[in-house]
Each structure stands twice: as C-alpha cells, then as structure tokens.
Tab-separated table of C-alpha atoms and ligand atoms in Angstrom:
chain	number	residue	atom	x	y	z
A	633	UNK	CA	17.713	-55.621	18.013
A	634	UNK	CA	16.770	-53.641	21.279
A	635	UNK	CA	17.366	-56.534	24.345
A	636	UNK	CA	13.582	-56.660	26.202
A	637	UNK	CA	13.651	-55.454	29.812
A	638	UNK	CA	11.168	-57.350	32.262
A	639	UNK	CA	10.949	-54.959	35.084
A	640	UNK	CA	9.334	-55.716	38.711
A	641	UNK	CA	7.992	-52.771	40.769
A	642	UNK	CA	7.646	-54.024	44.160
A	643	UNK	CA	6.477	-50.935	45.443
A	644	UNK	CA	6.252	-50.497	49.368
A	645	UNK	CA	6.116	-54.414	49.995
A	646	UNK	CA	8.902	-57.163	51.206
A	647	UNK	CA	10.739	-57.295	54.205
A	648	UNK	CA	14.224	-58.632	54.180
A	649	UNK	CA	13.420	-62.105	54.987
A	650	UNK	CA	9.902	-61.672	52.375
A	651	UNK	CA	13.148	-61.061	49.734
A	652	UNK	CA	15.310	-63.819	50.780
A	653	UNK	CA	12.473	-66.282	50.189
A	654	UNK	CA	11.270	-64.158	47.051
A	655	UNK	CA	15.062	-64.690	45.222
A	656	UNK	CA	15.771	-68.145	46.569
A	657	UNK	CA	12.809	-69.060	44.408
A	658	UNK	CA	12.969	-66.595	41.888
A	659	UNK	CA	16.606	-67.199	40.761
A	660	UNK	CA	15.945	-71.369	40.531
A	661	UNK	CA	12.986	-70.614	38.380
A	662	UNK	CA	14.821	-68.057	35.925
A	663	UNK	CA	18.085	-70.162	35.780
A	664	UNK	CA	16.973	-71.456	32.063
A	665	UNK	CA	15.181	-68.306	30.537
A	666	UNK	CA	17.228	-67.011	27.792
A	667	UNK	CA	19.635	-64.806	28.510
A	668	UNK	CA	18.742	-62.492	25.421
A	669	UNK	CA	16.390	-60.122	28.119
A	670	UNK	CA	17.291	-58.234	31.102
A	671	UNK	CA	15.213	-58.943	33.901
A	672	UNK	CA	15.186	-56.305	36.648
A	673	UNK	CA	14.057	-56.752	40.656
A	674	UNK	CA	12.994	-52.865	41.976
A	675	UNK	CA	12.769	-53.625	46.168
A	676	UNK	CA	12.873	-50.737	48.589
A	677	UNK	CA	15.257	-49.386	49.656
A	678	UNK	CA	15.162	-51.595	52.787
A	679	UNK	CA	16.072	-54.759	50.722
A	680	UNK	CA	18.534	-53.575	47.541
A	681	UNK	CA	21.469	-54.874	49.300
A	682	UNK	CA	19.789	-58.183	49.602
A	683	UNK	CA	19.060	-58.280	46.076
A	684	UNK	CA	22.131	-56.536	44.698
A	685	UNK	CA	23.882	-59.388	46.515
A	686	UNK	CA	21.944	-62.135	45.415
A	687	UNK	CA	21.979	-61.468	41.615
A	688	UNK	CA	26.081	-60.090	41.922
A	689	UNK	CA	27.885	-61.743	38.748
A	690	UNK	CA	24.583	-62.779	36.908
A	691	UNK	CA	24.701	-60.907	33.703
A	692	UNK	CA	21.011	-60.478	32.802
A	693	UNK	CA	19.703	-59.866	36.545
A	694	UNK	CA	19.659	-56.168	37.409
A	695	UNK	CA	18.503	-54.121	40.298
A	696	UNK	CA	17.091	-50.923	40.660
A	697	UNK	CA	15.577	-48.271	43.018
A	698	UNK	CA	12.223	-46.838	42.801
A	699	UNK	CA	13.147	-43.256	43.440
A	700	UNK	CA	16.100	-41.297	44.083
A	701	UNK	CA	17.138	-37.402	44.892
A	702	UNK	CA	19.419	-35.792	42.276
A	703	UNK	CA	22.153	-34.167	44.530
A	704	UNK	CA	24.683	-36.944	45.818
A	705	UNK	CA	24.378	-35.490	49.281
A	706	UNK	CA	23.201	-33.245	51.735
A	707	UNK	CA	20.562	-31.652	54.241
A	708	UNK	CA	17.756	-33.744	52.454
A	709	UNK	CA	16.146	-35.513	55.294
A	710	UNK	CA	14.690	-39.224	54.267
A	711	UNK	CA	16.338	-39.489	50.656
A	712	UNK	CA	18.534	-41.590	49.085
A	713	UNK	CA	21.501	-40.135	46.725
A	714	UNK	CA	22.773	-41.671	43.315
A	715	UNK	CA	26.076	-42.582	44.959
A	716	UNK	CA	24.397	-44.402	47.871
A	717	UNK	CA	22.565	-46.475	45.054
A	718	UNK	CA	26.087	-46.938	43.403
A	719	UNK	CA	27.299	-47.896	46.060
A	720	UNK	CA	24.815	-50.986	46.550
A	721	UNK	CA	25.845	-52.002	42.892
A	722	UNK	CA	22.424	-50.617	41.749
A	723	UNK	CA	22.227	-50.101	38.368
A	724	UNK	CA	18.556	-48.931	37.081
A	725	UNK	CA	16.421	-46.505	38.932
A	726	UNK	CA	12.180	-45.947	38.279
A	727	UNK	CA	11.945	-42.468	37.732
A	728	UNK	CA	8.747	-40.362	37.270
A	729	UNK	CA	6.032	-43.405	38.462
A	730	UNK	CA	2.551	-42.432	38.342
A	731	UNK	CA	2.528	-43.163	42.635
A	732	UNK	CA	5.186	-40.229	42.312
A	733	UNK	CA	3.437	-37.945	40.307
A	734	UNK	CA	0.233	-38.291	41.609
A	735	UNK	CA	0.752	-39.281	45.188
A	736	UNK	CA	3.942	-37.322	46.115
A	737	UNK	CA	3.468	-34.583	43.919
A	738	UNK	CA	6.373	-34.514	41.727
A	739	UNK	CA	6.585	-32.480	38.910
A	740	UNK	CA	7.975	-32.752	35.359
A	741	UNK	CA	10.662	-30.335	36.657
A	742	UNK	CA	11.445	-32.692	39.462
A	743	UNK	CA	11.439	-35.815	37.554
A	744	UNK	CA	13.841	-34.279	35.186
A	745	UNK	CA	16.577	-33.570	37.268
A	746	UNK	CA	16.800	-37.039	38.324
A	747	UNK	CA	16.745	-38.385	35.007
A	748	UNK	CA	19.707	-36.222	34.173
A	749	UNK	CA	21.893	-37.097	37.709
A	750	UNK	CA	20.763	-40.991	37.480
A	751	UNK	CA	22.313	-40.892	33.744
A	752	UNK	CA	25.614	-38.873	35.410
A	753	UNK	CA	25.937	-41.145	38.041
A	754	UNK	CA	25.805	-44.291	35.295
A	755	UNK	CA	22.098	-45.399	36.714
A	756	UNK	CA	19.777	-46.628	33.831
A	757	UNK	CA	16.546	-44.191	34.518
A	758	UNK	CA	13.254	-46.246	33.729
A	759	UNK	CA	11.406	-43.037	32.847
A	760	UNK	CA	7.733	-43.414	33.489
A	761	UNK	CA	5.259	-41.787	32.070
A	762	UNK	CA	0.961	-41.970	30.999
A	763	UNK	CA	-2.377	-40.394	31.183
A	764	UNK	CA	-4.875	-40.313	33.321
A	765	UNK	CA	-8.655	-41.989	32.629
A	766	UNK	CA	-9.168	-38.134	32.175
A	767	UNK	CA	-7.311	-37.300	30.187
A	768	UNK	CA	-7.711	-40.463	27.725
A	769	UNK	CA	-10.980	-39.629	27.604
A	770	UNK	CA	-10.699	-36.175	26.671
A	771	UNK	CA	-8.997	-37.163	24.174
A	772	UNK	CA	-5.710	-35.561	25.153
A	773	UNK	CA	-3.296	-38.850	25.838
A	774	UNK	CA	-0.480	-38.285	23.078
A	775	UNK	CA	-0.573	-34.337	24.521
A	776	UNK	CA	-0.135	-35.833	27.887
A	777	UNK	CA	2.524	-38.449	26.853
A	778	UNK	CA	4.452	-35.740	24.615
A	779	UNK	CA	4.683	-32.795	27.655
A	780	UNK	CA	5.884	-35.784	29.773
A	781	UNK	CA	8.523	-36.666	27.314
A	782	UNK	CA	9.871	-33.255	26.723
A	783	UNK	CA	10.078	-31.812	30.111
A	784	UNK	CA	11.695	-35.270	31.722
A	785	UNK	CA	13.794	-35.448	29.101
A	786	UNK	CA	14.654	-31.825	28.465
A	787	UNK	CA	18.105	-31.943	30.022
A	788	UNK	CA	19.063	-35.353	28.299
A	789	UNK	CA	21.474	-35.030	25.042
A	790	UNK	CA	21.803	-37.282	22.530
A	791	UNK	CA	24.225	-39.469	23.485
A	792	UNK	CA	23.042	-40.001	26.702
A	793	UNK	CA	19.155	-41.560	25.829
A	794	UNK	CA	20.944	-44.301	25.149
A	795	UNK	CA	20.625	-45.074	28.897
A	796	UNK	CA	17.048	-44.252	29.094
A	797	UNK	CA	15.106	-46.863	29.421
A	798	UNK	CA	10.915	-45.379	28.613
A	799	UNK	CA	8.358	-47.022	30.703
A	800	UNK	CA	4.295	-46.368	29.304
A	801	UNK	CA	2.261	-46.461	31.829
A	802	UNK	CA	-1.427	-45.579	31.789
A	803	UNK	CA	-2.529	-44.219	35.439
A	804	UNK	CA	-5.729	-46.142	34.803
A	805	UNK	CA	-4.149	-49.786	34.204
A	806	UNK	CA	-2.226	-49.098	37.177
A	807	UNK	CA	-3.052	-51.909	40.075
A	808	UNK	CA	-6.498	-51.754	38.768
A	809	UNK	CA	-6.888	-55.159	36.512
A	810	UNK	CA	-7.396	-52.902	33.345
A	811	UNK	CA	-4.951	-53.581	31.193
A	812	UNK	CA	-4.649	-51.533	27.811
A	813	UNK	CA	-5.897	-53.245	24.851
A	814	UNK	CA	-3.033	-53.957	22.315
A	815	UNK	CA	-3.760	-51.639	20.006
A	816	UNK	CA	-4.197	-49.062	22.918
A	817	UNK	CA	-0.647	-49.546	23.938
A	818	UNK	CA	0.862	-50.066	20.402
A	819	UNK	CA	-0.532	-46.776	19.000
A	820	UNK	CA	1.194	-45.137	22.615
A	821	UNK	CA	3.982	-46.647	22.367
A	822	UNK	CA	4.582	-45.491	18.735
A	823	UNK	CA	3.736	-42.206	19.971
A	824	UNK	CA	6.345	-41.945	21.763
A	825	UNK	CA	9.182	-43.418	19.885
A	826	UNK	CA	7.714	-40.827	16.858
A	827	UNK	CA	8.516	-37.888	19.444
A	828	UNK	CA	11.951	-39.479	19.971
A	829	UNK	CA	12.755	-39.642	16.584
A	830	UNK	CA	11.423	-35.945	15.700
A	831	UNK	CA	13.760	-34.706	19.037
A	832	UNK	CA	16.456	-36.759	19.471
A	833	UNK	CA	17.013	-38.876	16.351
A	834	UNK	CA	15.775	-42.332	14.176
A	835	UNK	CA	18.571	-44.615	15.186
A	836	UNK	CA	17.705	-43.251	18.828
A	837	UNK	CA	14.066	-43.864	18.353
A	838	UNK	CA	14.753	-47.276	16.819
A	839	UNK	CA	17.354	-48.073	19.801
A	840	UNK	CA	15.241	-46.961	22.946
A	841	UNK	CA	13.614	-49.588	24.958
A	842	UNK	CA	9.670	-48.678	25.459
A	843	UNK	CA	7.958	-51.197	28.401
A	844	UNK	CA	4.915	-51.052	29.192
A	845	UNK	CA	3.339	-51.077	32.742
A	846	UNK	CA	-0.420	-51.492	34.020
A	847	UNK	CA	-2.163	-54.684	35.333
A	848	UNK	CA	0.596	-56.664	33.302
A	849	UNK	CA	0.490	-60.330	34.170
A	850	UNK	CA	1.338	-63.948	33.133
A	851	UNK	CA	-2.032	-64.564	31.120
A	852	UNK	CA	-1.424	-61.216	29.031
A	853	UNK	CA	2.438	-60.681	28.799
A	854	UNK	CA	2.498	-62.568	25.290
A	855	UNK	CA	0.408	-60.414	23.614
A	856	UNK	CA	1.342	-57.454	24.983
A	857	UNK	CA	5.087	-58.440	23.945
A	858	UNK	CA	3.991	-59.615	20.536
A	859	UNK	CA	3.479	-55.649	19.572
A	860	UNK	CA	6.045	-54.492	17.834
A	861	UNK	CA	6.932	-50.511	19.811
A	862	UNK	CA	6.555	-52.923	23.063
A	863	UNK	CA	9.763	-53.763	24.615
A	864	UNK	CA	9.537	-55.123	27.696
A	865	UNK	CA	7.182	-54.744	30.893
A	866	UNK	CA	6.912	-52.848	34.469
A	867	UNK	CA	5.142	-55.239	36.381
A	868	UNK	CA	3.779	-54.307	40.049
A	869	UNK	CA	1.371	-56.993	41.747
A	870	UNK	CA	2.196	-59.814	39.797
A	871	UNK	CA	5.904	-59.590	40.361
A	872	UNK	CA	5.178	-59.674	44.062
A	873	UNK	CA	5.291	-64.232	43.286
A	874	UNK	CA	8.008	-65.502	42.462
A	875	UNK	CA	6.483	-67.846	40.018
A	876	UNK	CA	4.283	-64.958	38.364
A	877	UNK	CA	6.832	-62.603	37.589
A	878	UNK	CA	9.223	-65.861	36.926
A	879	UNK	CA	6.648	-66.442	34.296
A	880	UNK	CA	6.118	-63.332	32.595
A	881	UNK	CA	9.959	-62.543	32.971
A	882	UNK	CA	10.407	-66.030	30.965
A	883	UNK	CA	7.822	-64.624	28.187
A	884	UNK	CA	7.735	-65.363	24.483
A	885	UNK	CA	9.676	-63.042	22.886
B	975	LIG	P1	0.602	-53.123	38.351
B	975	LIG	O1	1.653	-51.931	38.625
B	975	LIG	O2	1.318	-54.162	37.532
B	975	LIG	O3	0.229	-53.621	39.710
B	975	LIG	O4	-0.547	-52.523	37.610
B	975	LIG	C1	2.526	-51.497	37.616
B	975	LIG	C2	3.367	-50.351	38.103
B	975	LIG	O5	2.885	-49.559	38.927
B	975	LIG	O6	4.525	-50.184	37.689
C-alpha cells in the first residue's frame, strides 16, 4: 500500500557532462522496472536542470535537491530558494542529512523550517534522520531518533505528513560499508512509525514512507527491502553507476 521510493544521493559529485552519460544509461536500464516505485535522482545543484529535463513526462522518475533555504528569496548569499527548485520542475528535496547536521552544523531548529517551506512550496521533504556510533552505543538511539522526529517535524500538521517522505539513516552506515543488520533497521524503523502514530495518527503512521540509508547497495537492497517498516532506500556511493543504482532501483519488492 505505501509506493517504495529508491532514492540516489549523489552528494558533491557529477559534472554536467558526468550526468548526461549517468541518465543516458540510467534511463535505458530502468525502462522495464515496474512502475509501482518511485525512483528519485538527487544531483547538485549544478546538474538538476539536466536531470529535471531528462526524466520530464516519466511518471515514476523524480528529482530532488539535497538542501534548500526556507525563505523564497533574499540577502542569503550561496543558497538556493524553494521557488528556484520549483522552478527546475524539482519535486523532492533531502532535508536534515547527517553531512548537514554534522558537517554544516544545522540544527533541529534549522532543519525544521525547511521541512515546513519545502511542504508549502509543494516539495516532497526526504527528512533524514539517525544516531551516531555514540550514541547507539550508549544505548540512546530511539532518544536520538524521537528528538529528531519531533523538533523537524514540530511545525508539520496532519494533513501535511502526507508529503513527508522519512529517511533512517544511521551516521555510522553512512559511506562507511557498515550497513545495519536487518533487525537493526527494522526495530528503527518501527520506532519511528510508533512515534508517528502516537503524534500524528495510525493511518498516518501506516501511510508514511520510511527508507533507509547507509552503505545500501545491490548485494543487500533485497533484504533490507524484505523488512516490513522499510520502504524504500537513500543510496549515496552506489548510485554514483548507473548500473548499481539501476540495480537496486529495480529491487525485489
Ligand atoms: P552511502 O550514503 O550509501 O554512501 O552510505 C547514503 C547517504 O548518505 O544518503
């Protein structure tokens, strides 16, 4: 009942031309994959026109951003604006990545404002959120997952997590080859659609699409799929081939 989302996270890598021969690929290899997923290209900013144009009138290819600022304009030197991504025909933006967080400092606070002006601006937020090695091994990952939740999402009513798309992510299986184990991401993910359904509501909990992100690749995508609170996938260095992501975007689901 919720449609799967295979997301790639290209990060900071891909010139224009790197895209070209990227989608040229890419869209030949995906042309038979069922069309009962979404599959979802995140370039910088540098190549979303490329991308937006190349996948313009196919249903189940999406693009989004990897970051955005929450006002639509102004004296904000080196951002991009919800409009501008509108603009493009962008329709999805990564919001709250761990690279933001921990890299660029953003805050909860931060991270929710953009959830709420992506949603305003009719821009699917992939919300990210996880735990440090830390703090799984303190012990304190749901804490971590549920203070995440509530402060991104503080802002968002009910009728508007409809268009939130949650991405799990644990800092620690991020670009490192550590995946989580399946029970490690089942029992998170069900963490997390419990808090939905004790803040928002059940049929919200049971509609929201969960992915999960973190060393995801061809040779584990099955599995991870398989688990039932598991929606869908963020995928960083193995959506950087077209035939890798092409493969875990065509998954068994
Ligand atoms: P990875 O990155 O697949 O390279 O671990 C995932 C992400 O950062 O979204």
């Amino acid at each position: 009942m919720r449609t799967p989302v295979m997301a790639a996270n290209w990060k900071m890598h891909k010139t224009i031309p790197d895209t070209i021969g990227f989608i040229d690929t890419f869209i030949t290899l995906v042309r038979d994959i069922p069309q009962d997923r979404e599959i979802v290209i995140a370039p910088p900013f540098t190549a979303l026109e490329t991308v937006c144009r190349a996948f313009l009138g196919r249903k189940n290819l999406h693009v989004a951003a990897q970051n955005m600022h929450y006002e639509e304009k102004g004296a904000f030197t080196g951002e991009i604006s919800p409009v501008m991504l509108s603009d493009l025909g962008v329709s999805m933006v990564i919001l709250g990545h761990s690279e933001r967080r921990h890299v660029f400092g953003e805050s909860n606070e931060l991270i929710s404002r953009k959830v709420v002006s992506a949603i305003s601006h009719d821009i699917k937020p992939i919300f990210c959120i996880g735990e440090t090695l830390e703090q799984r091994e303190a012990g304190d990952t749901v804490k971590v997952l549920e203070s995440q939740l509530s402060e991104g999402l503080s802002q968002v009513s009910e009728s508007d997590m409809e268009n939130v798309i949650v991405a799990y992510e644990p800092v620690w299986a991020i670009g490192t080859g550590k995946t989580a184990t399946p029970d490690q991401a089942q029992d998170a993910h069900d963490s997390v659609r419990a808090w939905i359904s004790e803040h928002f509501n059940s049929g919200i909990a049971e509609q929201i699409r969960i992915l999960y992100g973190g060393s995801v690749k061809p040779e584990n995508v099955n599995e991870l799929m398989a688990l039932p609170d598991v929606d869908g996938a963020l995928v960083g260095g193995a959506a950087l081939d077209p035939h890798s992501f092409a493969a875990i975007a065509g998954c068994e689901i």
